[in-house]
Short mmCIF file of C-alpha atoms in Angstrom, two decimals:
data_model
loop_
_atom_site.label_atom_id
_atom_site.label_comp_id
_atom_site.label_asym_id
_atom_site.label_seq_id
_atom_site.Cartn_x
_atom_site.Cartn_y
_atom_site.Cartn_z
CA UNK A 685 -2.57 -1.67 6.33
CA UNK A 686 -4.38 1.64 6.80
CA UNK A 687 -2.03 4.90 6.57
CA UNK A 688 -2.64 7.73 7.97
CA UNK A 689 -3.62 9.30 4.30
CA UNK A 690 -6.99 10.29 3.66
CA UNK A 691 -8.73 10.07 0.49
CA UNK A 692 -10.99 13.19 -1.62
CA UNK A 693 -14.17 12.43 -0.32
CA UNK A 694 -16.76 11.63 -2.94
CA UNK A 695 -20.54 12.93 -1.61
CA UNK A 696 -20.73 11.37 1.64
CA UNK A 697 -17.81 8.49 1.05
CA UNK A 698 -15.05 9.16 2.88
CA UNK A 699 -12.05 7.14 3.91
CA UNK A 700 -8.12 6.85 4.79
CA UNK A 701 -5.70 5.06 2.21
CA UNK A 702 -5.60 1.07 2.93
CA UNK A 703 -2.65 -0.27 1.47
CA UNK A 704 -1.32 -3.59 0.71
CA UNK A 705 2.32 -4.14 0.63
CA UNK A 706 4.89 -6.70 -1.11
CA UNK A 707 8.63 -6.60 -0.50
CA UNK A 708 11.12 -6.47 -2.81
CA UNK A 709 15.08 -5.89 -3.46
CA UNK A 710 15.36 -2.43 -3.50
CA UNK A 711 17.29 -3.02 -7.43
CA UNK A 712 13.99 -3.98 -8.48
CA UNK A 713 11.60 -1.27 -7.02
CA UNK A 714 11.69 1.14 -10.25
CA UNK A 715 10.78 -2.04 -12.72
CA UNK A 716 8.00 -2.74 -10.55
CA UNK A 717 6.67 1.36 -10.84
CA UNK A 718 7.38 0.82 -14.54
CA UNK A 719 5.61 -2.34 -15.15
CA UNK A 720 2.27 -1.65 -12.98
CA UNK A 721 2.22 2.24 -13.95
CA UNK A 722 0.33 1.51 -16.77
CA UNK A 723 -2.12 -0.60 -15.13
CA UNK A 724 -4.58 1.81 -13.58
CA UNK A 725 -7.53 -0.21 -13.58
CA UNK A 726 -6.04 -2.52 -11.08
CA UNK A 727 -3.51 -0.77 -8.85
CA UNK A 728 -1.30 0.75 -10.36
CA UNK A 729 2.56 1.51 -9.89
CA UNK A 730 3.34 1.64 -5.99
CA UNK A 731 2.31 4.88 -3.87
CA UNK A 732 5.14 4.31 -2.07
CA UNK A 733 8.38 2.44 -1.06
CA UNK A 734 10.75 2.62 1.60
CA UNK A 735 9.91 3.52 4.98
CA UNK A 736 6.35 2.94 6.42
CA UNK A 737 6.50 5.57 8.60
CA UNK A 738 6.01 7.92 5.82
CA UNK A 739 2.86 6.72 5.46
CA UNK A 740 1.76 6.73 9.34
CA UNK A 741 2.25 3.20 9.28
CA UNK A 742 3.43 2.02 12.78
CA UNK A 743 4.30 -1.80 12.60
CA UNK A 744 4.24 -4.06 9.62
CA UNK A 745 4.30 -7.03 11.83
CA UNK A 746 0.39 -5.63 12.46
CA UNK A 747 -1.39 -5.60 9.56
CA UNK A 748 -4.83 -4.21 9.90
CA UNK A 749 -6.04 -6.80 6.65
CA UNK A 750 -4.59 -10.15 6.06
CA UNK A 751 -1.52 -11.67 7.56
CA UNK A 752 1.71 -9.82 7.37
CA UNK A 753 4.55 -10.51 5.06
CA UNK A 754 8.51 -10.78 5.94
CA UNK A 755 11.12 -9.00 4.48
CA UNK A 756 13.98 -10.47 3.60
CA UNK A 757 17.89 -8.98 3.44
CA UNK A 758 18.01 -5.97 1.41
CA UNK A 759 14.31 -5.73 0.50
CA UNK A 760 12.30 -3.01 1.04
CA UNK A 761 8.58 -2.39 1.67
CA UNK A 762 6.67 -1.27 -1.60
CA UNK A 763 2.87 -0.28 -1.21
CA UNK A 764 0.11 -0.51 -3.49
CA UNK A 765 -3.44 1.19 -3.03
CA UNK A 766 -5.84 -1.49 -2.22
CA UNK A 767 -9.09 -1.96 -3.39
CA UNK A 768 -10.48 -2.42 -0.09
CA UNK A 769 -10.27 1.34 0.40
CA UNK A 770 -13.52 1.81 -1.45
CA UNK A 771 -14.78 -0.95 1.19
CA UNK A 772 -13.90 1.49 4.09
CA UNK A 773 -15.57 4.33 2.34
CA UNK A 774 -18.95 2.65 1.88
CA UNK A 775 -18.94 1.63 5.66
#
């Protein structure tokens, strides 16, 4: 999905956040930021999780990449920056 958060520009690249997201159980949110903080040559820990409205996103029923993913009772929405953000900028 693409919130509405834009990114620095860099020279003439310019683009808005895309995100991808993965449900969880809301228990096991803070492992997840722990395990995938350190990892910042992939994505990282999560920019966000909880409510997608916080990040401008409408409807996660319509994804704007790839097909989108149920949630389940007592999960919540956790986003990751996606590499296809770079992708947007170079368009």
């Amino acid at each position: 999905s693409r919130p509405d958060v834009p990114c620095q520009a860099a020279g003439p690249f310019t683009a808005h956040l895309v995100v991808s997201m993965r449900p969880m159980p809301a228990s096991a949110v803070p492992a997840a930021r722990v395990a995938t903080a350190p990892l910042l040559r992939a994505h990282g820990a999560p920019v966000h999780a909880g409510d997608p409205s916080a990040l401008g996103i409408a409807d996660l029923n319509s994804p704007d990449f790839g097909d989108a993913v149920r949630l389940e009772a007592g999960d919540v929405p956790v986003f990751w920056a996606c590499g296809v953000t770079s992708a947007m900028a170079a368009i």
